[in-house]
GROMACS .gro file of C-alpha atoms in nm:
model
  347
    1UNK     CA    1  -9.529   0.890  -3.646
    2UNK     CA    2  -9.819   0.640  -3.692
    3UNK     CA    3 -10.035   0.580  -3.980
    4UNK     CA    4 -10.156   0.282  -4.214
    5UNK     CA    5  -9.941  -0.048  -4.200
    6UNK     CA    6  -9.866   0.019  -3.852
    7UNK     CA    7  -9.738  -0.271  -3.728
    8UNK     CA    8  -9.484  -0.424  -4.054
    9UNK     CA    9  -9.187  -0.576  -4.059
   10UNK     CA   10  -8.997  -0.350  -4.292
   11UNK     CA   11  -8.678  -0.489  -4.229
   12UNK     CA   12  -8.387  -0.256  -4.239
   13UNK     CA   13  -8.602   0.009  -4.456
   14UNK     CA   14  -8.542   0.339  -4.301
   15UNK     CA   15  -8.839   0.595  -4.130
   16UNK     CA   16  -8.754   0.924  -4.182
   17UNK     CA   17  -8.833   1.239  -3.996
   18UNK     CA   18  -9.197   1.359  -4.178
   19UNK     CA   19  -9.439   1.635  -4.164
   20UNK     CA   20  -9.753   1.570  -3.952
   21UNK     CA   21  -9.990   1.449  -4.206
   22UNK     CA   22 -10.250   1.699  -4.301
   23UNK     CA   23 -10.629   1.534  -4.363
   24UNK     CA   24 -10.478   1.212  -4.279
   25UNK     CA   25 -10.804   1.013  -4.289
   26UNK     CA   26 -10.886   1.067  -4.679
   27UNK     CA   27 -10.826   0.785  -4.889
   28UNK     CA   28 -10.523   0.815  -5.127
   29UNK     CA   29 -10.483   0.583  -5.417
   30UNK     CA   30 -10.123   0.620  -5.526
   31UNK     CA   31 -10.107   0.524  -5.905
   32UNK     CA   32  -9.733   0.583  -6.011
   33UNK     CA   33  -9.455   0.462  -5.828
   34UNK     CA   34  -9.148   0.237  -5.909
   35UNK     CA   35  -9.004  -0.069  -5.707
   36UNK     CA   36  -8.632  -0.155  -5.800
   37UNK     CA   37  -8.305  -0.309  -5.739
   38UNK     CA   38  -8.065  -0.142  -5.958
   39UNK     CA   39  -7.736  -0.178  -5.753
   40UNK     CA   40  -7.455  -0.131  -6.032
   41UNK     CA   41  -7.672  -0.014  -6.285
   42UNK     CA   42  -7.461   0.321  -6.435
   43UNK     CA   43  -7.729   0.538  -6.392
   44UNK     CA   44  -7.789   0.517  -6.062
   45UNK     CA   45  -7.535   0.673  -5.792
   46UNK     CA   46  -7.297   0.426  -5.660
   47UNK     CA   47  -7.399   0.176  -5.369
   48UNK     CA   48  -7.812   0.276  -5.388
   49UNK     CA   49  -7.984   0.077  -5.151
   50UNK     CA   50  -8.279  -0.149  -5.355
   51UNK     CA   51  -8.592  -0.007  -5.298
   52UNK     CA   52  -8.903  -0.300  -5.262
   53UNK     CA   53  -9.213  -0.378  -5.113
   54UNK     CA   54  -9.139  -0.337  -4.744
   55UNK     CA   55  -8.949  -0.029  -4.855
   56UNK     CA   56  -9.237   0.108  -4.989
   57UNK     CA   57  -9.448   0.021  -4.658
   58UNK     CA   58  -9.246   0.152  -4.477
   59UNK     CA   59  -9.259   0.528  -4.606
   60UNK     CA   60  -9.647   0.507  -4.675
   61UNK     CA   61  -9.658   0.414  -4.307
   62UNK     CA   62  -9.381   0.717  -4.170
   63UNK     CA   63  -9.571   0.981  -4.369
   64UNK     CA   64  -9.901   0.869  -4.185
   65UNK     CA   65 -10.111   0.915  -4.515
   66UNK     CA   66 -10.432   0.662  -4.534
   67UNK     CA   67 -10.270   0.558  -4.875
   68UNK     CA   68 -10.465   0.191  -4.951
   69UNK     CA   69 -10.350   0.119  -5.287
   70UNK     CA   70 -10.068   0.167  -5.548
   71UNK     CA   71 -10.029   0.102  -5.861
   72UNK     CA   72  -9.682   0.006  -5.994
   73UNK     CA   73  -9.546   0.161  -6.305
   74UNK     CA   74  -9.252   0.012  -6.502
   75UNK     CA   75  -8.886   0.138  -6.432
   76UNK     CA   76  -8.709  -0.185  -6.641
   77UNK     CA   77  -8.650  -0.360  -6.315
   78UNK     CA   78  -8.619  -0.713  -6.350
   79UNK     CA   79  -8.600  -0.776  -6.713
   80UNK     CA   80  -8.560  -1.149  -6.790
   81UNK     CA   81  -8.192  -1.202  -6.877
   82UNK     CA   82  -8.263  -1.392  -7.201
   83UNK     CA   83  -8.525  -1.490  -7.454
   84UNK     CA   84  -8.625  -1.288  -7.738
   85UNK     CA   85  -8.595  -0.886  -7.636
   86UNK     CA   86  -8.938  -0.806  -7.726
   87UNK     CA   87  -9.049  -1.039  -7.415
   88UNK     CA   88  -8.738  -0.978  -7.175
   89UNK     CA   89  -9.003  -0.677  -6.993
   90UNK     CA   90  -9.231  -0.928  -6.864
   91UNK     CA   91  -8.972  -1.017  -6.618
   92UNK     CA   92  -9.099  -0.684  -6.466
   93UNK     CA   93  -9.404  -0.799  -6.455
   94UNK     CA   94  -9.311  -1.152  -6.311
   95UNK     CA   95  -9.146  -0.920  -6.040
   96UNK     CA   96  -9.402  -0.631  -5.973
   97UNK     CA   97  -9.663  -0.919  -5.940
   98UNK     CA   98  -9.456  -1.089  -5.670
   99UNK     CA   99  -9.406  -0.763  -5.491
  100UNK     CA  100  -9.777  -0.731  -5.507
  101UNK     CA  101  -9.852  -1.065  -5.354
  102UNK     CA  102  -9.640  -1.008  -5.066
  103UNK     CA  103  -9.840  -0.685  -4.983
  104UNK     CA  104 -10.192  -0.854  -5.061
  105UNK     CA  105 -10.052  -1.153  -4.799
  106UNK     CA  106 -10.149  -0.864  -4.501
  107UNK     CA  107  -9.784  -0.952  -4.323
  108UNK     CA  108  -9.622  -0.623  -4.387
  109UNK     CA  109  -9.930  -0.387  -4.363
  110UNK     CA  110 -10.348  -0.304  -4.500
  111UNK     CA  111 -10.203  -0.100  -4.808
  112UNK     CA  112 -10.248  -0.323  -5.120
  113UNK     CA  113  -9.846  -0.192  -5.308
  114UNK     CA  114  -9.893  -0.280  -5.661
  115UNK     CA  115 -10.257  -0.407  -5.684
  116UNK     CA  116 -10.191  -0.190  -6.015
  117UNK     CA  117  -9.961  -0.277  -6.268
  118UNK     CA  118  -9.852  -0.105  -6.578
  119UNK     CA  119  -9.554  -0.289  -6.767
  120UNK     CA  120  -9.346  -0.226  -7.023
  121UNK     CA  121  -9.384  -0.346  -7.411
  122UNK     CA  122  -9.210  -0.175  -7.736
  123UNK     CA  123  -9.565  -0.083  -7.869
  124UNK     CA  124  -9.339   0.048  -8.217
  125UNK     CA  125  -9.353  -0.352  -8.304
  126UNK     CA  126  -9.727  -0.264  -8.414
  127UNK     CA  127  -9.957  -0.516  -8.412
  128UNK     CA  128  -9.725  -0.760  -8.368
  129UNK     CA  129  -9.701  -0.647  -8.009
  130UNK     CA  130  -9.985  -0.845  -7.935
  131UNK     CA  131  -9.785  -1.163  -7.777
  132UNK     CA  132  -9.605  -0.922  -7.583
  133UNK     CA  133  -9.910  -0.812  -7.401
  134UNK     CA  134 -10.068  -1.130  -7.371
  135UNK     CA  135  -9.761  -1.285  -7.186
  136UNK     CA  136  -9.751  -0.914  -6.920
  137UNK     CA  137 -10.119  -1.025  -6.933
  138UNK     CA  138 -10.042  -1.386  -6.780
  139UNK     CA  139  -9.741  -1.265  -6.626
  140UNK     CA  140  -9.961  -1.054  -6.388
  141UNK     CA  141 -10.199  -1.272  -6.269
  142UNK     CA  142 -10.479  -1.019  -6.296
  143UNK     CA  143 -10.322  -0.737  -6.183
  144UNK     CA  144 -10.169  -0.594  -6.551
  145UNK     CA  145 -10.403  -0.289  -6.639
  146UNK     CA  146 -10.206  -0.078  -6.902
  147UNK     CA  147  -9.838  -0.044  -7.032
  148UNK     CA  148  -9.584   0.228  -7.109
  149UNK     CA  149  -9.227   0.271  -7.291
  150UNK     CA  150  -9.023   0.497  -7.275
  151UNK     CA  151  -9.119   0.832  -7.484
  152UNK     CA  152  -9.002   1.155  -7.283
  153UNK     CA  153  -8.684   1.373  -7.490
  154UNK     CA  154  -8.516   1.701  -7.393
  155UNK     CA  155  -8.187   1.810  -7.571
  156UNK     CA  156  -7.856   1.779  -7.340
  157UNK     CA  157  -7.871   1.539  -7.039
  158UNK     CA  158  -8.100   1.415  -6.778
  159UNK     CA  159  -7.971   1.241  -6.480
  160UNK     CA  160  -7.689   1.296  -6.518
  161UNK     CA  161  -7.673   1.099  -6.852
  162UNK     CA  162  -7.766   1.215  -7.243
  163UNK     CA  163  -8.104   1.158  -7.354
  164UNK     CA  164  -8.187   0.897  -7.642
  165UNK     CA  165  -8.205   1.068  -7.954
  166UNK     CA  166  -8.461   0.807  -8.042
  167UNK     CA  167  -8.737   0.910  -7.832
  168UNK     CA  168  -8.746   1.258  -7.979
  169UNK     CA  169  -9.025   1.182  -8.240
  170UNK     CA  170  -9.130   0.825  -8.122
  171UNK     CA  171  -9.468   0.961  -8.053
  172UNK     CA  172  -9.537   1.041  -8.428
  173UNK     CA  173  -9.435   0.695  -8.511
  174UNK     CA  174  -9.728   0.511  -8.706
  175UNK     CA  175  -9.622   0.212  -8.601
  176UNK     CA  176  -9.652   0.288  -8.245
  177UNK     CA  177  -9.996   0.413  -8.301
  178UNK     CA  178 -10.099   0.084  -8.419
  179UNK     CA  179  -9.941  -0.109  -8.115
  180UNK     CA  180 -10.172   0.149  -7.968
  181UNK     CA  181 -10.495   0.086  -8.066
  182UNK     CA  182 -10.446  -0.262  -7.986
  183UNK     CA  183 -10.474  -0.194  -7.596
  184UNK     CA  184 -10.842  -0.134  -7.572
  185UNK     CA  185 -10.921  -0.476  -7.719
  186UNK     CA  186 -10.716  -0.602  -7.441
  187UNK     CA  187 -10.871  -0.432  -7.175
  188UNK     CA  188 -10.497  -0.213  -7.124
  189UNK     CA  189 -10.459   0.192  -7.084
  190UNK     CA  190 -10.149   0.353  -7.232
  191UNK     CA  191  -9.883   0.541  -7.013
  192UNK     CA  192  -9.711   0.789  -7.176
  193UNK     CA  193  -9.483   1.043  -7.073
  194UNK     CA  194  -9.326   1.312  -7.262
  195UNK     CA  195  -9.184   1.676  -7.154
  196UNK     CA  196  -9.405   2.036  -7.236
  197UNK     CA  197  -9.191   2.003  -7.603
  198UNK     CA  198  -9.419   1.700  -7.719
  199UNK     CA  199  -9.718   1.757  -7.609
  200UNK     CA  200  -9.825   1.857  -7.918
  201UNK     CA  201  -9.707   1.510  -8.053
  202UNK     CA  202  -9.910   1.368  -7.785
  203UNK     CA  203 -10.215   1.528  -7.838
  204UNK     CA  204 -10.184   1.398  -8.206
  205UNK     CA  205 -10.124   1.070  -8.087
  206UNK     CA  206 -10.438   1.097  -7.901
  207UNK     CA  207 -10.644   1.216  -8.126
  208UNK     CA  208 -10.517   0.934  -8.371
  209UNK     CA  209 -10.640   0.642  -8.105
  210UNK     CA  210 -10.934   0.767  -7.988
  211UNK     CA  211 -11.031   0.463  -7.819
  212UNK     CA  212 -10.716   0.392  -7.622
  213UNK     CA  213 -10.739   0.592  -7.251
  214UNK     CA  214 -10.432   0.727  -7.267
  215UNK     CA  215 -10.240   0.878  -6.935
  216UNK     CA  216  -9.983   1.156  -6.945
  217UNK     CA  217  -9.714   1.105  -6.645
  218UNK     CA  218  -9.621   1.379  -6.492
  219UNK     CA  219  -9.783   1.656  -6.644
  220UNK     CA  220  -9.590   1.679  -6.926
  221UNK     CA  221  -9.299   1.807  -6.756
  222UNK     CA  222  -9.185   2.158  -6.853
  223UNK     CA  223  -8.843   2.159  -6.927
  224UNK     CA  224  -8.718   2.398  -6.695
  225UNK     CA  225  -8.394   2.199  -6.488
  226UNK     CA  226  -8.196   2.269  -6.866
  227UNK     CA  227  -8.264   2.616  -6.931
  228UNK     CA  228  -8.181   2.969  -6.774
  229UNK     CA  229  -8.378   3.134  -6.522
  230UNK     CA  230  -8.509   3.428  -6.772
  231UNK     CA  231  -8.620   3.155  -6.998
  232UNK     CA  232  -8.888   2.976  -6.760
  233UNK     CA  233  -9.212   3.227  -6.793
  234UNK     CA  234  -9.188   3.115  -7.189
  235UNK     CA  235  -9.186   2.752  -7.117
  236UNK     CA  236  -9.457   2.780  -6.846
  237UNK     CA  237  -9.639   2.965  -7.109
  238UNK     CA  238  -9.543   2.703  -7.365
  239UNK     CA  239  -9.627   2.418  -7.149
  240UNK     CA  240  -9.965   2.582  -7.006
  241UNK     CA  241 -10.066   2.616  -7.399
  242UNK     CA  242  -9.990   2.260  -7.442
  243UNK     CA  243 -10.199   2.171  -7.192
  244UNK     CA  244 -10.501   2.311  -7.246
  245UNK     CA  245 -10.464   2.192  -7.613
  246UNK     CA  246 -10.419   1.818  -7.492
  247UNK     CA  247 -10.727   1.877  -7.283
  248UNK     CA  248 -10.973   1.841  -7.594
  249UNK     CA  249 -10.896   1.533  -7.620
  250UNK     CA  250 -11.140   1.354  -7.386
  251UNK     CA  251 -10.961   0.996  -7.432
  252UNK     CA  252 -10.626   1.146  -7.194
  253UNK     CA  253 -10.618   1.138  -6.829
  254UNK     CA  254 -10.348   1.313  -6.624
  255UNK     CA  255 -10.121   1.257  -6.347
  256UNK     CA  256 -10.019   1.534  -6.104
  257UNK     CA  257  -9.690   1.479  -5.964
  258UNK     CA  258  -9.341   1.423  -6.097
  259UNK     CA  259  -9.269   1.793  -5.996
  260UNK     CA  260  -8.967   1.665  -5.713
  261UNK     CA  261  -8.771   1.474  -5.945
  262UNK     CA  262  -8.402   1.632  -5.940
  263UNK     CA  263  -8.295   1.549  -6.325
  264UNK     CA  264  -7.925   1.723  -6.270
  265UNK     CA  265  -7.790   1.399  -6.109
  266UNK     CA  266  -7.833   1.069  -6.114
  267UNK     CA  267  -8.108   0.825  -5.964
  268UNK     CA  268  -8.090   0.744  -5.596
  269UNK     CA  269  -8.060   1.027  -5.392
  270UNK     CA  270  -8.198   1.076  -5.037
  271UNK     CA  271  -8.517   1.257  -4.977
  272UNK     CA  272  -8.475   1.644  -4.941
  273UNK     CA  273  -8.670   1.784  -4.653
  274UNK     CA  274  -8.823   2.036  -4.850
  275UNK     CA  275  -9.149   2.160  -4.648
  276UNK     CA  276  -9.515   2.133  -4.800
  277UNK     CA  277  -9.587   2.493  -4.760
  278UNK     CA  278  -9.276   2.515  -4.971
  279UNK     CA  279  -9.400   2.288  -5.283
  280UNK     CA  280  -9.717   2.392  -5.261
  281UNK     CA  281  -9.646   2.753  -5.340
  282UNK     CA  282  -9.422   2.610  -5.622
  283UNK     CA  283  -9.661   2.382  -5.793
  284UNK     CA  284  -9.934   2.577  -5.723
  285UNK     CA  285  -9.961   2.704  -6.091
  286UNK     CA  286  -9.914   2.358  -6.241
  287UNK     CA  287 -10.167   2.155  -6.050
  288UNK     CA  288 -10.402   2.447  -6.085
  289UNK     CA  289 -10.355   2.489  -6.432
  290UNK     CA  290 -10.399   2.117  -6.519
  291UNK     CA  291 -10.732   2.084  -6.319
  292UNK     CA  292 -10.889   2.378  -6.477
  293UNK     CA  293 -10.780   2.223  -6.814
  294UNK     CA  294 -10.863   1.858  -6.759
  295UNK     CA  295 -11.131   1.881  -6.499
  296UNK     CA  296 -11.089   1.707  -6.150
  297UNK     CA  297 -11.275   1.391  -6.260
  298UNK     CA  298 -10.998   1.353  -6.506
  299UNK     CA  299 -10.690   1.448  -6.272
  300UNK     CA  300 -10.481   1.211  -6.028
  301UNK     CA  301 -10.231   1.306  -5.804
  302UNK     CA  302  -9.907   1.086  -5.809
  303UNK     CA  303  -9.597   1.015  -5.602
  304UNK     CA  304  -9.378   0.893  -5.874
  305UNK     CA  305  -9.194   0.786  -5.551
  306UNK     CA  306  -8.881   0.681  -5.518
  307UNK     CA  307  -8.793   0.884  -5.796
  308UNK     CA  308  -8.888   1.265  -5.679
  309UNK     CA  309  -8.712   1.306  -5.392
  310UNK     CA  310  -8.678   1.674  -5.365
  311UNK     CA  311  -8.922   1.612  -5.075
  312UNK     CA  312  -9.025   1.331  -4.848
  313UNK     CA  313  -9.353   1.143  -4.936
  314UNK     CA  314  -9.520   1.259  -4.634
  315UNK     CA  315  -9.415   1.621  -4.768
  316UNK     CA  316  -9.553   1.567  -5.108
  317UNK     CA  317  -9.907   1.491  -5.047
  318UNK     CA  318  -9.898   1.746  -4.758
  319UNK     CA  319  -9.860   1.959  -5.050
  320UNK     CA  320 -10.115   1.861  -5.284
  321UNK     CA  321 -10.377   1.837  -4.988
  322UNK     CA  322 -10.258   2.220  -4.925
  323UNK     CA  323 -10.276   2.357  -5.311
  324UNK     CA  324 -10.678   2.169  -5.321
  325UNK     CA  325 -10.786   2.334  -4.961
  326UNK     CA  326 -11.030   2.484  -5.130
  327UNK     CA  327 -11.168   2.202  -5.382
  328UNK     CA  328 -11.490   2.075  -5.313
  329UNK     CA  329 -11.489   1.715  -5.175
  330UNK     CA  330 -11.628   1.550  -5.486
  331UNK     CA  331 -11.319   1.705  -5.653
  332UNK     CA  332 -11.079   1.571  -5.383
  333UNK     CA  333 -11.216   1.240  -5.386
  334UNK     CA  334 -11.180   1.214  -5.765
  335UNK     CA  335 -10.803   1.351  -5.722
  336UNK     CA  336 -10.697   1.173  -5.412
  337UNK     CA  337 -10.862   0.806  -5.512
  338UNK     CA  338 -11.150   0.792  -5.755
  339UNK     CA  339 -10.939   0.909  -6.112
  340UNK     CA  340 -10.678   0.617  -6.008
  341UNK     CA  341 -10.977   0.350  -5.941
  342UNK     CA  342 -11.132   0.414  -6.237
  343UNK     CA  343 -10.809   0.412  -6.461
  344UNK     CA  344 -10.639   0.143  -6.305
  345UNK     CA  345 -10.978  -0.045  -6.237
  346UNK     CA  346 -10.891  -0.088  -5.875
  347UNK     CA  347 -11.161  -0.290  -5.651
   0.00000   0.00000   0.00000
């Protein structure tokens, strides 16, 4: 299969077997995926390959979507080994930014990986985060346009590892709300993601900061891997409610995606080859439901690549370009490309 980045030198970065690509001339702006090493790291599975910039070529160019940017959304990969802990996440930064200049060099392909980044800071230090997101701010070289930290809770495990009790009510924090309404002065957005049990929390949050943009990962991911089939019509209705509630706030964006991620085992599996007619008529009521909530011009669909692989790339935005068949093409262009190059401020 051809498609954009025909052409790189990807190394040893494998092509796998992918679905024709469906529309494959619309622009796709791909603003949330993760670039790592983590070899060792306990919760990963033994012996995962790393997973970089030529990597990340090298599946935008086997699925054969016209996928011209990416934004790159922090994972803790690369954290500085010493220093004070507050700064240790610019390393991240440091290290997304170099990924990013290898992909603006042209060498390995035309899609700009990274031209996007969102880093990590501890935004519960309050305003005396500030330093922190001055040094991301240096760190990235012009490319640094928002910041996230970790946020998303569910009881039991998720893969394959128990959750931090800590993140269960971090949203309510006060403090975090004031490392909050720093960002705007800084020209940052606010990541956030958080499962279909805080999105109430969130939609306080975002009513509290009403002049940070704030962006929900992943829908706010019902919980359904963790609980029994006859359960999952409540939490879909539970989730759906939160939604639409969240929605009022006109401050919050939303991403579409996260819906392949296989939380029952570890990081690093290979790609299922799940089919797009398949995912489509599975996430069908989610992406439908969050576009008639949010509105197109506020929606963005997302990889969250190479973490959801309960599908190949390709497969994935088959699927989304099958569920909006029947959108208008103002309302594809807004969820394919234009949400993400407004957010991210993408030229």
């Amino acid at each position: 299969m051809t498609g954009p980045g025909d052409g790189i030198d990807s190394g040893d970065a494998p092509v796998r077997d992918e679905e024709e690509p469906l529309d494959p001339q619309r622009v796709i702006i791909d603003p949330h995926h993760h670039l790592w090493d983590h070899s060792g790291l306990p919760q990963v599975v033994p012996g995962t390959r790393p997973f970089l910039v030529q990597d990340m070529l090298a599946t935008i160019r086997s699925s054969g979507h016209n996928v011209t940017h990416t934004v790159y959304v922090e994972c803790h990969s690369m954290y500085r080994q010493d220093g004070p802990i507050d700064m240790r996440p610019v390393g991240e930064t440091e290290f997304a930014n170099g990924m990013a200049a290898m992909a603006a060099s042209g060498r390995y392909g035309n899609t700009r990986v990274a031209h996007g980044i969102v880093g990590n800071a501890d935004l519960r230090l309050g305003t005396r985060v500030r330093p922190v997101l001055e040094a991301h701010l240096a760190a990235g070289n012009g490319r640094l346009r928002g910041v996230r930290m970790a946020s998303a809770y569910v009881p039991g495990t998720m893969f394959g590892f128990p959750t931090d009790a800590a993140a269960e009510g971090v949203l309510r924090d006060p403090a975090l709300q004031a490392g909050a309404r720093l960002l705007p002065s800084l020209g940052l957005t606010l990541d956030l993601w958080c499962f279909h049990t805080q999105l109430a929390q969130f939609a306080s949050l975002a009513s509290a900061c009403p002049e940070t943009l704030i962006v929900l990962d992943h829908l706010g991911t019902p919980a359904l891997f963790n609980a029994p089939a006859h359960e999952h019509r409540e939490i879909i209705a539970s989730w759906r409610s939160g939604i639409i509630e969240l929605a009022r706030r006109p401050n919050v964006r939303i991403k579409l995606g996260g819906l392949a991620s296989n939380f029952n085992q570890p990081l690093g599996g290979p790609p299922a080859a799940t089919s797009s007619i398949q995912l489509a008529r599975d996430w069908k009521v989610f992406i439908e439901t969050c576009i008639e909530a949010f509105g197109a011009a506020r929606c963005m669909f997302e990889s969250n690549y190479p973490t959801d692989t309960l599908c190949t790339y390709g497969a994935m935005w088959n699927a989304f370009k099958r569920i909006t068949a029947g959108c208008s093409e103002a309302e594809k262009e807004r969820l394919f490309s234009g949400t993400a190059r407004e957010v991210y401020r993408l030229n």
